[in-house]
CSV table of C-alpha atoms in Angstrom, one decimal:
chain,number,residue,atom,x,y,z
A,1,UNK,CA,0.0,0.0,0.0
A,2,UNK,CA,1.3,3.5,-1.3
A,3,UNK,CA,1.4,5.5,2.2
A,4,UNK,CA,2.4,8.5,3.5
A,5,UNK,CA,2.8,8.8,7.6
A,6,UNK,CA,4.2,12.5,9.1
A,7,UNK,CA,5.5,13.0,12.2
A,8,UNK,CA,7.6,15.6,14.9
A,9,UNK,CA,5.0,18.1,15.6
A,10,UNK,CA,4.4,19.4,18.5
A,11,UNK,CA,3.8,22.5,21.0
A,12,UNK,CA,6.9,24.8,20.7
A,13,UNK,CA,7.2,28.4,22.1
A,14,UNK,CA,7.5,31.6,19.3
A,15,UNK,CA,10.7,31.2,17.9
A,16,UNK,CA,11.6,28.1,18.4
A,17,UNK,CA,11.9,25.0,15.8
A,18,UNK,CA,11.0,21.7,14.7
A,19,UNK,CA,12.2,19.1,12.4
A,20,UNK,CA,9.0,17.7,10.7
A,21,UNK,CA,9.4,14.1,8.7
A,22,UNK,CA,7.6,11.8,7.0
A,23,UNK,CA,8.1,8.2,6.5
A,24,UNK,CA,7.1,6.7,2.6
A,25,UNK,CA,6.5,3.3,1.9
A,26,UNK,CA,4.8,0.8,-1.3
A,27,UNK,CA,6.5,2.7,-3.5
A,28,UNK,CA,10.1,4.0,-5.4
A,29,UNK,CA,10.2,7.0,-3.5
A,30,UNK,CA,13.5,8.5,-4.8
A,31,UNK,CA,11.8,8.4,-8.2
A,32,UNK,CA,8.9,11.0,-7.4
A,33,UNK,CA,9.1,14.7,-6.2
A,34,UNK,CA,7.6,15.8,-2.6
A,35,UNK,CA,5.8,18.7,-1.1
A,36,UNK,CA,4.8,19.8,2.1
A,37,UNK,CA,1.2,21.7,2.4
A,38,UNK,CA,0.0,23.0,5.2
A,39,UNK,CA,-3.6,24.2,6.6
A,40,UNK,CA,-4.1,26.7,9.8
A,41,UNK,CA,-7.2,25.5,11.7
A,42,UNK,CA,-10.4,26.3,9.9
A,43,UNK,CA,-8.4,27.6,7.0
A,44,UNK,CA,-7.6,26.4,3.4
A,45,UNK,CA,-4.4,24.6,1.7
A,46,UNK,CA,-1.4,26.8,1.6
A,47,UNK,CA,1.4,25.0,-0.3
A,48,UNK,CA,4.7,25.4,1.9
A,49,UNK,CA,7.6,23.8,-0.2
A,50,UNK,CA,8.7,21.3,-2.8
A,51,UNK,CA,11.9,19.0,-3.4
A,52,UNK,CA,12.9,17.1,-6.5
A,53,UNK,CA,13.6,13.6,-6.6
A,54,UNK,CA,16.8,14.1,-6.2
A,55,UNK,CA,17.2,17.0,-4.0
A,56,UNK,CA,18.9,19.6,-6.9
A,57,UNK,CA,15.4,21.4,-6.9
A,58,UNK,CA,13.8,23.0,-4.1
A,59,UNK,CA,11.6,25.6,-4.0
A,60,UNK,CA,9.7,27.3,-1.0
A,61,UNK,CA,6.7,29.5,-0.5
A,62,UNK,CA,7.5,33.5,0.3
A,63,UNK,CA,5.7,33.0,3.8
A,64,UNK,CA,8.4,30.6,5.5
A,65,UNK,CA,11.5,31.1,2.9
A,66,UNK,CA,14.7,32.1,5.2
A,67,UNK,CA,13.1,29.8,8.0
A,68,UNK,CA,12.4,26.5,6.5
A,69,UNK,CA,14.5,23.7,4.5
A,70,UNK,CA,13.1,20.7,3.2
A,71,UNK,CA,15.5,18.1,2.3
A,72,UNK,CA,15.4,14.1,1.8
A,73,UNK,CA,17.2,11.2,3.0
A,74,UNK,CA,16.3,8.2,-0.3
A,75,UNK,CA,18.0,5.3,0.8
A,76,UNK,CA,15.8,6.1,4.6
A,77,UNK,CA,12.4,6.7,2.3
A,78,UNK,CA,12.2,10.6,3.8
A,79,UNK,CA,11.2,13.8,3.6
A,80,UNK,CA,12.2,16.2,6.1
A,81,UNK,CA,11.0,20.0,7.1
A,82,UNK,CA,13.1,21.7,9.5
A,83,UNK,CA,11.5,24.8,10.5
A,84,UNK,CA,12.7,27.7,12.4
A,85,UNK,CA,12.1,31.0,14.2
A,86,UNK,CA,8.3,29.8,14.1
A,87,UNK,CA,5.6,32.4,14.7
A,88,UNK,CA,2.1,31.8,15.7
A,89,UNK,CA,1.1,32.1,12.0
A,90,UNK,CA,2.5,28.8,11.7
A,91,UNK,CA,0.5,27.0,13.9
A,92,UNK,CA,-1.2,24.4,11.3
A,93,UNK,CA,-1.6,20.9,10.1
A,94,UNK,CA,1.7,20.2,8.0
A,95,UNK,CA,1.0,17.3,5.2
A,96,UNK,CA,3.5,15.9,3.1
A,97,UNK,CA,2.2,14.6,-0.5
A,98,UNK,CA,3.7,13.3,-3.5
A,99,UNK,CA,4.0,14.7,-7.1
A,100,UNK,CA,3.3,13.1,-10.1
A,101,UNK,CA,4.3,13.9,-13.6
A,102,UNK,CA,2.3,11.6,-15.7
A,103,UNK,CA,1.8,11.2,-19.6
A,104,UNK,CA,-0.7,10.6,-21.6
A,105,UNK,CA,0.3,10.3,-25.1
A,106,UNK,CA,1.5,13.5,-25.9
A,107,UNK,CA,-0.2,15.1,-22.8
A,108,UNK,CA,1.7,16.0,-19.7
A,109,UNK,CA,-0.4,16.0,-16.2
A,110,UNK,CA,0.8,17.5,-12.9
A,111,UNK,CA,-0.9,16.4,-9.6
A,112,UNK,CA,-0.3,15.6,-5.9
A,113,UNK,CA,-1.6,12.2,-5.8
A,114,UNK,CA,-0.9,10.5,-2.4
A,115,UNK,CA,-1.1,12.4,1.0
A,116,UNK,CA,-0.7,12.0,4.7
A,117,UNK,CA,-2.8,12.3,7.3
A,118,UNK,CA,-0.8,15.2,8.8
A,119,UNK,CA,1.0,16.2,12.0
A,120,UNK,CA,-0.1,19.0,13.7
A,121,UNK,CA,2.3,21.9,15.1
A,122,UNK,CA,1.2,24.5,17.2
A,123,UNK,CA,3.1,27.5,17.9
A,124,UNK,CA,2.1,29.3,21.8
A,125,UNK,CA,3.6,30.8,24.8
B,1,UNK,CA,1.2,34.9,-8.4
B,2,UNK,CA,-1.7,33.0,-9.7
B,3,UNK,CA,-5.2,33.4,-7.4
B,4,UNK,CA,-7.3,30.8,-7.7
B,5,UNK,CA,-11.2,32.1,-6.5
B,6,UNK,CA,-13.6,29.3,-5.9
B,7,UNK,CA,-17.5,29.8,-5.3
B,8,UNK,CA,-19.5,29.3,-4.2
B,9,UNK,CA,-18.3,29.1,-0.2
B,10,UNK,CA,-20.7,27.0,0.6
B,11,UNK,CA,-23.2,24.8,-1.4
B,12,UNK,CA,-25.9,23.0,0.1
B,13,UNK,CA,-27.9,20.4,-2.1
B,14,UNK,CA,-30.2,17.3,-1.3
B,15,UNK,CA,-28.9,13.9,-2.4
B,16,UNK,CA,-29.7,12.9,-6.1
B,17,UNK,CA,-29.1,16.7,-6.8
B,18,UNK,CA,-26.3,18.4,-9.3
B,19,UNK,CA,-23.8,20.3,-7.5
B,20,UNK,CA,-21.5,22.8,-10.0
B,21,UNK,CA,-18.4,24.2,-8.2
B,22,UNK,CA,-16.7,27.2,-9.5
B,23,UNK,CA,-12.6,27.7,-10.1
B,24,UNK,CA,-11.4,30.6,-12.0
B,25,UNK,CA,-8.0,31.7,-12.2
B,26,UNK,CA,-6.5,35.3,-12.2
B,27,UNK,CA,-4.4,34.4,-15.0
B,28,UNK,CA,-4.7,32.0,-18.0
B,29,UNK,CA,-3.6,28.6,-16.3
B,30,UNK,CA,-2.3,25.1,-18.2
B,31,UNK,CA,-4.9,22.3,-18.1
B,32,UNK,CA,-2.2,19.7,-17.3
B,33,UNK,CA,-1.6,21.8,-13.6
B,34,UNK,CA,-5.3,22.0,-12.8
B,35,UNK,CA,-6.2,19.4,-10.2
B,36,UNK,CA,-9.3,19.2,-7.7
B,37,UNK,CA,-8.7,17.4,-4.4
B,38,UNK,CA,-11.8,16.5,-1.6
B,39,UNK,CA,-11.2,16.6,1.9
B,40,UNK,CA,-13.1,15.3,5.0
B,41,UNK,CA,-12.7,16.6,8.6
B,42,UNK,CA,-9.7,14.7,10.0
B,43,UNK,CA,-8.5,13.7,6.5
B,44,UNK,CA,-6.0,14.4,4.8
B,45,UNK,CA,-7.2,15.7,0.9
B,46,UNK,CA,-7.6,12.6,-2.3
B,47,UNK,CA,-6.9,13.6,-5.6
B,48,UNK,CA,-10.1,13.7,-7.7
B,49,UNK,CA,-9.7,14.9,-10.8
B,50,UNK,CA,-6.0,16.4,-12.1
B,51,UNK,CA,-5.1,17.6,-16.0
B,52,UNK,CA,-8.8,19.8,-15.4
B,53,UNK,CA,-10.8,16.5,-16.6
B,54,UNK,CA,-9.5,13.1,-16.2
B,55,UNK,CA,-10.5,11.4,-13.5
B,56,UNK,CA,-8.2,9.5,-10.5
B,57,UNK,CA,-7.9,5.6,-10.0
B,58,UNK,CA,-11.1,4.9,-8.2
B,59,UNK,CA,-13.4,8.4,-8.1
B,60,UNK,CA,-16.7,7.4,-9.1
B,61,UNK,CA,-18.2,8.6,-12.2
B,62,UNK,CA,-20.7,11.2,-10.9
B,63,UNK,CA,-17.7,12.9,-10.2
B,64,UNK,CA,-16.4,15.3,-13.3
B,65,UNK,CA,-14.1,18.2,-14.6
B,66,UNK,CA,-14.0,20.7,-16.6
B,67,UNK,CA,-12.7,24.1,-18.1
B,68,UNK,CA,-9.8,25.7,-19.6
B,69,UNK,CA,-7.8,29.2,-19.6
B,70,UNK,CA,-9.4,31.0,-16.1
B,71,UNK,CA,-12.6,29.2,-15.7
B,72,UNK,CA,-12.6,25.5,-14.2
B,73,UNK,CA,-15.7,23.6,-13.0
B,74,UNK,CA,-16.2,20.3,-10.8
B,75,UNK,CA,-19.6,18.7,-11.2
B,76,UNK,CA,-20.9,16.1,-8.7
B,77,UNK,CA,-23.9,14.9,-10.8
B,78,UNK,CA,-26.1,12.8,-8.4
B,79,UNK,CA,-24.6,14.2,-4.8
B,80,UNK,CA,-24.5,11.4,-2.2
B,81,UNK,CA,-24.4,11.9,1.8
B,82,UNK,CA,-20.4,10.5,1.4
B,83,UNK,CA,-19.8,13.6,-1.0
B,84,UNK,CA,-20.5,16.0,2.5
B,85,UNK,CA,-16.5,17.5,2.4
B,86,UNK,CA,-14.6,20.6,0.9
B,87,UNK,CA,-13.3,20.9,-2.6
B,88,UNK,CA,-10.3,22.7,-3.6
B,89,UNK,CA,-9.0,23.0,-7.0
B,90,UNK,CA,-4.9,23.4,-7.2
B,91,UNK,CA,-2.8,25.1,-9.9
B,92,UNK,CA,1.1,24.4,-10.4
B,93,UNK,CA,2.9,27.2,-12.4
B,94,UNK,CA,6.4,29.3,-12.2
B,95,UNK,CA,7.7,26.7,-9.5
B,96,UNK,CA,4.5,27.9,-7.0
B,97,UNK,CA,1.2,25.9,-6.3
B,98,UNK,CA,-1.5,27.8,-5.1
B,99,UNK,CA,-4.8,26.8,-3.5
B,100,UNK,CA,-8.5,28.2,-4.2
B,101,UNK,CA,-10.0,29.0,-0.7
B,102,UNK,CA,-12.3,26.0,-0.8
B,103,UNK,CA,-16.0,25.5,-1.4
B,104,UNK,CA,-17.6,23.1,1.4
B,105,UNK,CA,-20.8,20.8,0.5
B,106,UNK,CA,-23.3,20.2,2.6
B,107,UNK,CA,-25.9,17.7,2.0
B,108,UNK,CA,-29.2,18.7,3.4
């Protein structure tokens, strides 16, 4: 079974960090590109950051750039999100999903197919 | 960056009803980026429909896409107490995905 399990969050004080992860498994995970999402409680999807397959392209969302990293461990199945000098703003349901670049004939499709249930960080005094 | 605008917020429909949810972009967005994703309370979201109209392994038919350019719509032909959730649609362009705000579906 394709799966997708977060963990690492937690209650942490304003300014303080976390390392969020998130185990894969039923699949060739160093073949497929990885984001993290996140969603603030009673709020929409906010897309956070993404990582190539291989680690040589990241990108990250202008709301946490400077204070988060993603990176990725292949041989240990992994995605990681280290994430510093939180605010309250941050407080929110982190989910990691996978990317898929699928063809179709001549046709090109872009998608996040398989997603986790989600860890939970809150950020309070 | 793209904004994607759903609407409505909220729709509320009795089961066997149509339900037509609204996507439009604030720029002319690819077809292949345009996804839709359904999420329950608890849950994390499932991939419904992605490249604007094909559907994923398993969604059931009365579930559909469509759209092109700035104007995307999800149709739930015959609603079903199981479809109760909220919708987003998802747009991947210039190495940033962006969310619409949601539309939630209640069944009466």
């Amino acid at each position: 079974e394709v799966q997708l399990v977060e963990s690492g969050g937690g209650l942490v004080q304003p300014g303080g960090s976390l390392r969020l992860s998130c185990a894969a498994s039923g699949f060739t995970f160093s073949s497929y590109s990885m984001n993290w999402v996140r969603q603030a409680p009673g709020k929409g999807l906010e897309w956070v950051s993404y990582i190539s397959s291989s680690g040589s392209a990241i990108y990250y969302a202008d709301s946490v750039k400077g204070r988060f990293t993603i990176s990725r461990d292949n041989p240990k199945n992994s995605l990681y999100l280290q994430i510093n000098s939180l605010r309250a703003e941050d407080t929110a349901v982190y989910y990691c999903a996978r990317w898929v670049r699928a063809a179709d004939g001549t046709n090109y499709y872009y998608y996040m197919d398989v997603w986790g249930k989600g860890t939970t960080v809150t950020v309070s005094s | 960056e793209i904004v994607l605008t759903q609407s409505p917020g909220t729709l509320s429909s009795s089961p066997g009803e149509r339900a037509t949810l609204s996507c439009r972009a604030s720029q002319s967005v690819s077809s292949s980026y345009l996804a839709w994703y359904q999420q329950k309370p608890g849950q994390g979201p499932r991939l419904l429909i992605y490249g604007a109209s094909s559907r994923a392994t398993g969604i059931p038919d009365r579930f559909s896409g469509s759209g092109s350019g700035t104007d995307f719509t999800l149709t739930i032909s015959r609603l079903e107490p199981e479809d109760c959730a909220v919708y987003y649609c998802q747009q991947y362009g210039r190495s940033r995905w962006t969310f619409g705000q949601g539309t939630k579906v209640e069944i009466k």
